[in-house]
CSV table of C-alpha atoms in Angstrom, one decimal:
chain,number,residue,atom,x,y,z
A,1,MET,CA,134.1,121.4,138.3
A,2,LEU,CA,131.6,122.9,136.2
A,3,SER,CA,128.5,125.0,137.6
A,4,ALA,CA,125.4,126.3,135.8
A,5,GLY,CA,122.7,128.7,136.4
A,6,THR,CA,119.6,129.3,134.4
A,7,ALA,CA,117.0,131.9,134.0
A,8,THR,CA,114.2,133.1,131.8
A,9,THR,CA,112.5,136.4,131.3
A,10,GLU,CA,109.4,137.4,129.0
A,11,ILE,CA,110.0,140.1,126.3
A,12,THR,CA,107.0,140.2,124.2
A,13,PRO,CA,106.5,143.4,122.9
A,14,PRO,CA,103.4,145.6,123.5
A,15,VAL,CA,100.7,145.5,120.9
A,16,GLY,CA,101.6,148.3,118.7
A,17,SER,CA,105.2,147.7,118.8
A,18,ILE,CA,107.3,147.6,115.5
A,19,ILE,CA,108.0,143.9,113.9
A,20,ASN,CA,110.8,143.6,111.6
A,21,GLY,CA,112.0,140.8,109.3
A,22,ASP,CA,110.2,141.9,106.5
A,23,PHE,CA,111.1,144.5,103.8
A,24,PHE,CA,108.5,146.9,105.7
A,25,SER,CA,107.7,147.6,109.2
A,26,HIS,CA,104.7,146.0,110.7
A,27,ARG,CA,102.8,146.9,113.7
A,28,ALA,CA,101.9,144.2,116.3
A,29,GLN,CA,98.1,143.5,116.4
A,30,SER,CA,98.2,140.5,118.6
A,31,VAL,CA,100.2,138.0,120.4
A,32,GLY,CA,100.1,134.4,119.2
A,33,ASP,CA,102.6,133.2,122.0
A,34,PRO,CA,105.1,134.8,124.2
A,35,LEU,CA,108.6,135.8,123.5
A,36,TYR,CA,111.6,135.1,125.9
A,37,ALA,CA,115.1,135.8,126.6
A,38,LYS,CA,116.8,132.7,128.1
A,39,ALA,CA,120.1,132.6,129.8
A,40,ILE,CA,122.5,129.9,130.7
A,41,VAL,CA,125.5,131.2,132.9
A,42,LEU,CA,128.5,128.5,133.4
A,43,GLN,CA,131.5,128.7,135.7
A,44,SER,CA,134.4,126.6,136.0
A,45,GLY,CA,137.2,127.8,138.5
A,46,ALA,CA,137.8,131.5,137.6
A,47,ILE,CA,136.0,131.3,134.1
A,48,ARG,CA,132.5,132.5,133.6
A,49,PHE,CA,130.6,132.4,130.4
A,50,ALA,CA,127.1,133.6,129.6
A,51,LEU,CA,125.1,132.4,126.7
A,52,VAL,CA,121.7,134.1,126.0
A,53,MET,CA,119.2,133.3,123.4
A,54,VAL,CA,116.7,136.1,122.5
A,55,ASP,CA,113.3,135.8,120.6
A,56,THR,CA,114.0,138.5,118.0
A,57,CYS,CA,115.0,138.7,114.4
A,58,SER,CA,118.6,140.2,114.9
A,59,LEU,CA,120.6,142.2,117.1
A,60,THR,CA,123.4,144.9,116.6
A,61,TYR,CA,126.9,145.6,118.1
A,62,GLU,CA,125.5,149.2,119.0
A,63,PHE,CA,122.5,147.8,121.1
A,64,LEU,CA,124.7,144.9,122.7
A,65,GLY,CA,127.7,147.2,123.7
A,66,PRO,CA,126.1,148.9,126.6
A,67,VAL,CA,124.1,145.6,127.7
A,68,LYS,CA,127.2,143.6,127.7
A,69,GLN,CA,129.0,146.4,130.0
A,70,GLN,CA,126.2,146.4,132.4
A,71,ILE,CA,126.4,142.5,132.5
A,72,GLU,CA,129.9,142.5,133.3
A,73,ALA,CA,129.6,145.1,135.9
A,74,ILE,CA,126.9,143.0,137.8
A,75,THR,CA,128.4,139.6,137.3
A,76,GLY,CA,132.0,140.0,136.5
A,77,ILE,CA,131.5,137.9,133.3
A,78,PRO,CA,133.8,139.5,130.7
A,79,GLN,CA,132.3,140.8,127.6
A,80,GLN,CA,134.2,138.4,125.4
A,81,HIS,CA,132.5,135.7,127.4
A,82,GLN,CA,128.9,136.8,126.8
A,83,LEU,CA,127.3,135.1,123.8
A,84,ILE,CA,123.8,137.0,123.1
A,85,ALA,CA,122.2,135.7,120.0
A,86,ALA,CA,118.8,136.2,118.1
A,87,THR,CA,116.8,133.2,117.4
A,88,HIS,CA,116.1,135.1,114.1
A,89,ILE,CA,112.2,135.0,114.3
A,90,HIS,CA,110.4,137.6,111.9
A,91,SER,CA,107.5,138.1,114.4
A,92,GLY,CA,109.2,140.0,117.2
A,93,GLY,CA,110.1,143.4,118.4
A,94,SER,CA,112.5,145.4,116.2
A,95,VAL,CA,116.0,145.9,117.3
A,96,ASN,CA,117.8,146.3,114.1
A,97,GLY,CA,116.6,148.3,111.1
A,98,ILE,CA,116.6,146.2,107.8
A,99,PHE,CA,115.6,147.4,104.7
A,100,LEU,CA,112.5,149.7,105.4
A,101,SER,CA,111.9,148.2,108.7
A,102,GLU,CA,112.5,150.7,111.5
A,103,VAL,CA,114.1,150.1,114.9
A,104,ASP,CA,111.5,150.3,118.0
A,105,THR,CA,113.5,152.5,120.4
A,106,ALA,CA,111.1,152.1,123.1
A,107,TYR,CA,111.2,148.3,122.9
A,108,CYS,CA,115.0,148.4,122.8
A,109,ALA,CA,115.1,150.1,126.1
A,110,LEU,CA,112.8,147.4,127.6
A,111,LEU,CA,114.7,144.7,125.9
A,112,GLY,CA,118.2,146.1,127.1
A,113,LYS,CA,117.1,145.9,130.6
A,114,ALA,CA,115.6,142.6,130.4
A,115,LEU,CA,118.8,140.9,129.0
A,116,VAL,CA,120.7,142.4,131.8
A,117,GLN,CA,118.3,141.2,134.4
A,118,VAL,CA,118.1,137.6,133.1
A,119,VAL,CA,121.9,137.0,133.1
A,120,ALA,CA,122.2,138.4,136.5
A,121,LYS,CA,119.4,136.1,137.6
A,122,ALA,CA,121.0,133.0,136.1
A,123,PHE,CA,124.3,134.1,137.8
A,124,GLU,CA,122.5,134.0,141.1
A,125,CYS,CA,121.5,130.3,140.6
A,126,LEU,CA,124.8,128.7,139.9
A,127,THR,CA,124.9,125.0,141.0
A,128,PRO,CA,127.3,122.2,140.2
A,129,CYS,CA,126.3,120.3,137.2
A,130,MET,CA,126.9,117.7,134.7
A,131,VAL,CA,127.1,118.1,130.8
A,132,ALA,CA,126.3,115.9,127.9
A,133,TYR,CA,125.9,116.2,124.0
A,134,GLY,CA,123.5,114.7,121.6
A,135,SER,CA,122.9,114.7,117.9
A,136,VAL,CA,120.4,113.2,115.5
A,137,PRO,CA,119.8,113.8,111.9
A,138,VAL,CA,116.3,115.5,111.0
A,139,PRO,CA,116.5,116.2,107.4
A,140,GLU,CA,112.7,116.3,106.7
A,141,HIS,CA,112.2,119.8,107.6
A,142,MET,CA,115.3,121.2,105.6
A,143,VAL,CA,114.9,122.8,102.2
A,144,CYS,CA,117.3,124.8,100.2
A,145,ARG,CA,115.4,127.9,99.2
A,146,ARG,CA,118.0,128.6,96.3
A,147,TYR,CA,116.8,127.1,93.0
A,148,HIS,CA,118.3,126.3,89.6
A,149,MET,CA,115.6,127.3,87.0
A,150,LYS,CA,114.9,126.2,83.4
A,151,LYS,CA,117.1,127.2,80.7
A,152,ASP,CA,114.9,129.9,79.1
A,153,PHE,CA,114.1,131.4,82.5
A,154,THR,CA,115.4,135.0,83.1
A,155,PRO,CA,115.6,135.7,86.9
A,156,PHE,CA,114.9,139.0,88.3
A,157,ASP,CA,117.4,140.9,90.3
A,158,PRO,CA,117.0,144.5,91.6
A,159,PHE,CA,120.0,145.9,89.6
A,160,GLY,CA,118.8,144.8,86.1
A,161,LYS,CA,121.7,142.7,85.6
A,162,GLY,CA,119.9,139.5,84.5
A,163,THR,CA,123.0,137.5,85.4
A,164,ASP,CA,121.8,135.6,88.4
A,165,ARG,CA,121.9,131.6,87.9
A,166,VAL,CA,120.0,131.0,91.1
A,167,VAL,CA,116.7,132.1,92.3
A,168,THR,CA,115.8,132.3,95.9
A,169,ASN,CA,112.2,131.6,96.8
A,170,PRO,CA,110.9,131.5,93.4
A,171,PHE,CA,107.1,132.4,94.3
A,172,GLY,CA,104.9,132.1,91.1
A,173,TYR,CA,107.5,130.3,89.0
A,174,GLU,CA,107.3,126.8,90.4
A,175,ASP,CA,106.9,125.3,87.0
A,176,GLN,CA,110.4,126.7,85.9
A,177,ILE,CA,112.2,125.0,88.7
A,178,LEU,CA,115.0,122.4,87.8
A,179,GLU,CA,116.3,121.6,91.2
A,180,GLN,CA,117.5,123.0,94.5
A,181,ALA,CA,121.0,124.6,94.2
A,182,GLY,CA,122.7,123.9,97.4
A,183,GLU,CA,123.1,121.4,100.5
A,184,THR,CA,121.5,121.3,103.8
A,185,ASP,CA,122.8,120.4,107.3
A,186,PRO,CA,120.1,118.0,108.7
A,187,GLU,CA,121.9,117.8,112.1
A,188,LEU,CA,119.8,118.6,115.2
A,189,ALA,CA,122.5,119.0,117.8
A,190,PHE,CA,122.3,119.8,121.4
A,191,MET,CA,123.9,120.3,124.8
A,192,ALA,CA,122.1,119.0,127.8
A,193,LEU,CA,122.8,120.2,131.5
A,194,ARG,CA,121.6,118.5,134.7
A,195,SER,CA,122.4,119.1,138.5
A,196,LEU,CA,124.5,116.6,140.1
A,197,GLU,CA,121.3,115.3,141.9
A,198,GLY,CA,119.9,114.8,138.3
A,199,THR,CA,117.5,117.8,138.1
A,200,TRP,CA,117.1,119.2,134.6
A,201,LEU,CA,118.6,122.7,134.2
A,202,ALA,CA,118.9,123.4,130.4
A,203,VAL,CA,118.9,122.0,126.8
A,204,LEU,CA,120.7,124.3,124.2
A,205,ALA,CA,119.6,122.7,120.8
A,206,ASN,CA,121.0,123.9,117.3
A,207,TYR,CA,119.1,123.4,114.0
A,208,SER,CA,120.0,125.2,110.7
A,209,LEU,CA,116.4,126.1,109.6
A,210,HIS,CA,115.1,129.6,109.0
A,211,TYR,CA,111.9,130.7,110.7
A,212,VAL,CA,108.6,129.2,109.7
A,213,GLY,CA,106.3,132.1,109.7
A,214,ASP,CA,103.1,130.4,109.2
A,215,PHE,CA,101.0,133.3,110.4
A,216,SER,CA,100.1,136.9,110.0
A,217,LYS,CA,102.9,139.4,109.9
A,218,THR,CA,101.1,141.5,112.6
A,219,VAL,CA,101.3,138.7,115.0
A,220,VAL,CA,103.9,138.3,117.7
A,221,SER,CA,105.1,134.7,117.9
A,222,ALA,CA,108.5,132.8,119.0
A,223,ASP,CA,107.8,130.7,115.9
A,224,TYR,CA,109.1,126.7,116.1
A,225,PHE,CA,111.6,127.9,118.5
A,226,GLY,CA,108.9,128.8,121.1
A,227,HIS,CA,107.0,125.6,120.2
A,228,PHE,CA,110.1,123.5,120.5
A,229,ALA,CA,110.9,124.8,124.1
A,230,ARG,CA,107.4,124.4,125.6
A,231,SER,CA,107.1,120.8,124.0
A,232,LEU,CA,110.5,119.8,125.5
A,233,LYS,CA,109.9,121.0,128.9
A,234,GLU,CA,106.6,119.1,128.8
A,235,ARG,CA,108.0,116.0,127.6
A,236,LEU,CA,110.8,115.9,130.2
A,237,GLY,CA,108.5,116.8,133.0
A,238,ALA,CA,111.1,119.3,133.9
A,239,GLY,CA,110.7,121.9,136.8
A,240,ALA,CA,110.1,125.6,136.7
A,241,ASP,CA,113.6,126.5,136.6
A,242,PHE,CA,114.5,124.4,133.3
A,243,VAL,CA,115.3,126.3,130.3
A,244,ALA,CA,114.9,125.0,126.7
A,245,LEU,CA,116.7,127.0,124.0
A,246,MET,CA,116.8,126.6,120.4
A,247,SER,CA,119.4,128.5,118.5
A,248,ASN,CA,119.7,129.4,114.9
A,249,GLY,CA,122.4,127.3,113.0
A,250,THR,CA,123.9,128.0,109.7
A,251,SER,CA,120.6,128.4,107.7
A,252,GLY,CA,121.5,131.3,105.3
A,253,ASN,CA,120.2,129.3,102.5
A,254,ILE,CA,117.7,126.9,104.3
A,255,ASN,CA,114.0,127.4,104.9
A,256,ILE,CA,111.1,125.3,105.0
A,257,TRP,CA,109.0,126.7,102.0
A,258,ASP,CA,109.2,123.7,99.6
A,259,PHE,CA,108.4,124.9,96.2
A,260,LEU,CA,108.7,121.5,94.7
A,261,ASN,CA,106.2,119.9,97.4
A,262,PRO,CA,104.2,122.8,98.6
A,263,HIS,CA,101.4,120.7,100.3
A,264,ARG,CA,103.2,118.5,102.6
A,265,TYR,CA,102.6,120.5,105.7
A,266,PRO,CA,99.2,121.5,107.3
A,267,GLY,CA,98.1,125.0,106.1
A,268,GLU,CA,96.3,126.5,109.2
A,269,PRO,CA,98.1,129.3,111.2
A,270,PHE,CA,100.7,128.1,113.6
A,271,GLU,CA,100.3,124.5,112.6
A,272,LYS,CA,103.5,124.0,110.6
A,273,SER,CA,105.6,125.8,113.4
A,274,ARG,CA,103.9,123.9,116.1
A,275,LEU,CA,104.6,120.5,114.2
A,276,ILE,CA,108.2,121.2,113.6
A,277,GLY,CA,108.9,122.5,117.2
A,278,ARG,CA,107.2,119.5,118.7
A,279,GLU,CA,108.8,116.8,116.2
A,280,LEU,CA,112.5,118.4,117.3
A,281,ALA,CA,111.7,118.1,120.8
A,282,ALA,CA,110.6,114.5,120.5
A,283,HIS,CA,113.8,113.7,118.7
A,284,ILE,CA,115.7,115.1,121.6
A,285,VAL,CA,113.8,112.9,124.1
A,286,ASP,CA,114.5,109.9,122.2
A,287,CYS,CA,118.2,110.5,122.3
A,288,LEU,CA,118.4,111.1,126.0
A,289,PRO,CA,119.2,107.3,127.1
A,290,GLN,CA,122.2,107.2,125.0
A,291,LEU,CA,123.8,110.2,126.5
A,292,GLN,CA,127.1,110.0,128.4
A,293,TRP,CA,127.3,112.6,131.3
A,294,ASP,CA,130.3,114.4,132.3
A,295,ALA,CA,130.3,115.5,136.0
A,296,ALA,CA,134.1,116.9,135.7
A,297,ALA,CA,133.7,119.0,132.6
A,298,THR,CA,135.9,122.2,132.3
A,299,LEU,CA,135.2,125.6,130.6
A,300,SER,CA,137.2,127.6,128.3
A,301,ALA,CA,136.4,130.5,126.0
A,302,GLY,CA,137.6,132.9,123.5
A,303,ALA,CA,137.0,135.7,121.1
A,304,ALA,CA,138.5,137.6,118.2
A,305,VAL,CA,137.7,140.6,116.1
A,306,PHE,CA,139.0,141.2,112.5
A,307,GLU,CA,137.9,143.3,109.7
A,308,LEU,CA,136.5,142.6,106.2
A,309,PRO,CA,136.2,144.9,103.2
A,310,VAL,CA,132.6,145.9,102.4
A,311,ARG,CA,131.4,145.3,98.8
A,312,LYS,CA,130.3,149.0,98.0
A,313,PRO,CA,128.6,150.2,94.8
A,314,GLY,CA,130.6,152.1,92.3
A,315,HIS,CA,130.0,155.6,91.1
A,316,ALA,CA,127.7,154.6,88.3
A,317,ALA,CA,125.7,152.3,90.5
A,318,LEU,CA,125.3,155.2,92.9
A,319,MET,CA,124.2,157.7,90.4
A,320,ARG,CA,121.6,155.0,89.2
A,321,ALA,CA,120.5,154.5,92.7
A,322,GLN,CA,120.1,158.2,93.4
A,323,GLN,CA,117.9,158.7,90.4
A,324,GLN,CA,115.7,155.7,91.3
A,325,VAL,CA,115.0,157.1,94.9
A,326,GLU,CA,114.5,160.7,93.8
A,327,GLY,CA,112.2,159.4,91.1
A,328,GLY,CA,109.9,157.4,93.3
A,329,VAL,CA,108.2,157.4,96.5
A,330,LEU,CA,108.8,154.5,98.9
A,331,GLU,CA,106.6,155.9,101.8
A,332,GLY,CA,103.3,153.8,102.2
A,333,ARG,CA,104.5,150.9,99.8
A,334,ARG,CA,103.4,147.5,101.2
A,335,SER,CA,103.5,145.3,98.1
A,336,LEU,CA,106.7,143.8,96.9
A,337,ASP,CA,106.3,144.5,93.0
A,338,ARG,CA,109.5,144.6,91.0
A,339,GLU,CA,109.6,148.4,91.1
A,340,THR,CA,109.4,148.7,94.8
A,341,VAL,CA,112.1,146.0,95.3
A,342,GLN,CA,114.3,148.0,92.9
A,343,ARG,CA,113.7,151.2,94.9
A,344,ILE,CA,114.4,149.5,98.0
A,345,TYR,CA,117.8,148.2,96.9
A,346,ALA,CA,118.7,151.5,95.4
A,347,ARG,CA,118.2,153.0,98.7
A,348,GLU,CA,120.3,150.2,100.2
A,349,GLN,CA,123.2,151.4,97.8
A,350,LEU,CA,123.1,154.9,99.0
A,351,LEU,CA,123.1,153.7,102.9
A,352,LEU,CA,125.7,151.2,102.1
A,353,ALA,CA,127.9,153.7,100.5
A,354,ALA,CA,127.9,155.8,103.6
A,355,GLU,CA,129.2,153.1,105.9
A,356,PRO,CA,132.8,152.5,106.5
A,357,ASP,CA,134.9,150.7,104.0
A,358,HIS,CA,135.4,147.9,106.5
A,359,CYS,CA,133.4,146.0,108.6
A,360,PRO,CA,134.3,144.6,112.1
A,361,VAL,CA,133.6,141.0,112.6
A,362,TYR,CA,133.3,139.5,116.2
A,363,ILE,CA,133.6,135.8,116.4
A,364,GLN,CA,133.4,133.6,119.5
A,365,GLY,CA,134.0,130.2,120.7
A,366,VAL,CA,133.4,128.2,123.8
A,367,ARG,CA,134.5,124.7,124.9
A,368,ILE,CA,132.3,123.1,127.5
A,369,GLY,CA,133.4,119.7,128.5
A,370,ALA,CA,134.0,117.8,125.1
A,371,GLY,CA,131.9,120.0,123.0
A,372,ARG,CA,132.8,123.3,121.3
A,373,ILE,CA,130.3,126.1,120.1
A,374,GLY,CA,131.2,128.8,117.6
A,375,ALA,CA,129.3,132.1,117.3
A,376,PHE,CA,129.2,134.2,114.3
A,377,PRO,CA,127.6,137.6,113.9
A,378,GLY,CA,125.5,136.9,110.8
A,379,GLU,CA,124.1,134.3,108.5
A,380,LEU,CA,126.3,131.5,107.2
A,381,PHE,CA,125.2,128.9,104.4
A,382,ALA,CA,124.8,125.2,105.5
A,383,GLU,CA,127.9,124.6,103.5
A,384,THR,CA,130.1,126.5,105.8
A,385,GLY,CA,128.5,125.1,109.0
A,386,LEU,CA,129.3,121.5,107.5
A,387,TRP,CA,133.0,122.5,106.8
A,388,LEU,CA,133.5,123.6,110.4
A,389,LYS,CA,131.7,120.4,111.6
A,390,GLU,CA,134.3,118.4,109.6
A,391,ARG,CA,137.0,120.1,111.2
A,392,PHE,CA,136.0,118.8,114.6
A,393,ARG,CA,134.7,115.4,113.5
A,394,GLY,CA,134.5,113.0,116.4
A,395,THR,CA,133.7,115.7,118.8
A,396,PRO,CA,130.3,117.7,119.5
A,397,TYR,CA,130.2,121.0,117.7
A,398,PHE,CA,127.8,123.5,116.3
A,399,THR,CA,127.7,127.1,115.2
A,400,ILE,CA,125.3,129.7,116.3
A,401,CYS,CA,124.6,132.4,114.0
A,402,LEU,CA,123.4,136.0,114.5
A,403,ALA,CA,125.2,136.0,117.8
A,404,ASN,CA,126.6,139.2,119.2
A,405,GLY,CA,125.6,141.3,116.1
A,406,ASN,CA,124.6,141.0,112.5
A,407,ILE,CA,126.8,141.8,109.5
A,408,GLY,CA,124.7,140.0,107.2
A,409,TYR,CA,124.9,137.1,104.9
A,410,ALA,CA,128.3,135.6,104.2
A,411,PRO,CA,127.9,133.2,101.2
A,412,PRO,CA,130.6,130.8,99.9
A,413,PRO,CA,132.4,132.6,96.8
A,414,HIS,CA,130.9,130.2,94.3
A,415,GLU,CA,127.3,131.1,95.9
A,416,LEU,CA,127.9,134.9,95.7
A,417,GLU,CA,129.0,134.4,92.1
A,418,ALA,CA,125.9,132.3,91.3
A,419,GLY,CA,123.6,135.3,92.6
A,420,GLY,CA,120.1,135.0,94.4
A,421,TYR,CA,118.6,137.2,97.1
A,422,GLU,CA,121.3,136.4,99.6
A,423,THR,CA,123.9,137.8,97.5
A,424,TRP,CA,122.1,141.1,96.5
A,425,ARG,CA,124.4,143.8,97.4
A,426,CYS,CA,122.9,145.7,100.6
A,427,ARG,CA,123.5,146.3,104.1
A,428,THR,CA,122.9,142.9,105.0
A,429,SER,CA,124.7,141.4,102.1
A,430,LYS,CA,127.8,143.4,102.0
A,431,GLN,CA,130.7,140.9,102.2
A,432,GLU,CA,133.3,140.5,99.3
A,433,ALA,CA,133.9,137.2,97.8
A,434,GLY,CA,136.8,136.3,100.2
A,435,ALA,CA,134.8,137.0,103.3
A,436,GLU,CA,133.5,133.4,103.8
A,437,PRO,CA,136.9,131.5,103.5
A,438,GLU,CA,138.3,134.1,105.8
A,439,ILE,CA,135.6,133.7,108.4
A,440,LYS,CA,135.7,129.9,108.5
A,441,SER,CA,139.4,130.0,108.7
A,442,ARG,CA,139.4,132.3,111.7
A,443,MET,CA,136.8,130.4,113.5
A,444,GLU,CA,138.5,127.3,113.0
A,445,GLN,CA,141.8,128.8,114.6
A,446,LEU,CA,139.9,130.2,117.5
A,447,LEU,CA,138.0,127.0,118.1
A,448,LYS,CA,140.9,124.7,118.0
A,449,GLY,CA,142.8,127.0,120.5
A,450,LEU,CA,140.1,126.4,123.3
């Protein structure tokens, strides 16, 4: 028999805290809506598993290591059975230094304690439950953010190569767009949990869409993930212990900034994220009458670690980067003109060169009843997520990205060759061309073994 416990704790950073997700650090000046860490703890026989969604941009192995150790000490849940993932909002406390964004060490201390507490609380609330899975296509909020441009257009890249065949988010060059350059995964997938008496416990949803970010960069907000959770709880009429979680799917090449149809959403702050969150919640509620509930579900989980080579700069590239960083001041820059972007990426080459030659990749899988969930510590493209779903056609499956750490983008080989922002070599795009095939093959192997 399967048992589940749920818990929520607020993790809103204080005003003045560092917000990351941009090329620069920002300081929180106001709170649009609160941030949360939300936990589901599952148990079947001797097997226990914790799943936690955190309203932040990304997490690191280094931050999560001590957190998972404490969770295991308190609950007995093995570290390899703890899935802790970021929603990937760009409007929360900074746990991971990205580009010129700094880590907020004071916030990290608060967040670490909160994550331990929320899992411990969920563990204390275990109750026998039933599980069901649902799925509905929601393509209207999916936009491939990579574009093929007109023949005579010369794309910018920070290394001055001029060889990119794809442009990501072509702000100001809308008239040069030919077409979008990739596929999307329109599926809104979800797992629902209820007590054996029918009380709502949790809904874990998965959608392959980046954050919306329709508000100031100094505002703290849970973005559409938060609007989804509040709307779903309201529509279900669920009790105080109900937890709605939206996880980030394989959205590495997907966002909502439609450069071919820029005026199809309301333009006021929070209106777009509110609309999307509420519509996703409504789609799930519409699916509920068709769900098939399993009151005898079992649980299995696994994890694997392997290493991938890091795509490092050569000697000549390092010399150029050194000259660029020495020749220009990055301190105080706040506008992303081309010179600033070049210097930011020059700094990235120096930092990347100092990293180990191989990067550990921690993947994870869990089977809950008839469904499987995969977890990857970075950003996969929709193409990769669709490939994995095809391997489990006929059974529920989805991938949670930015789970248990962040090794950056892992584009398919042909996308890496095409260029664009997601492929520009830096600490958050450092995988070689063979990484994505290796990742999806190992994830398939792990998940099929559950």
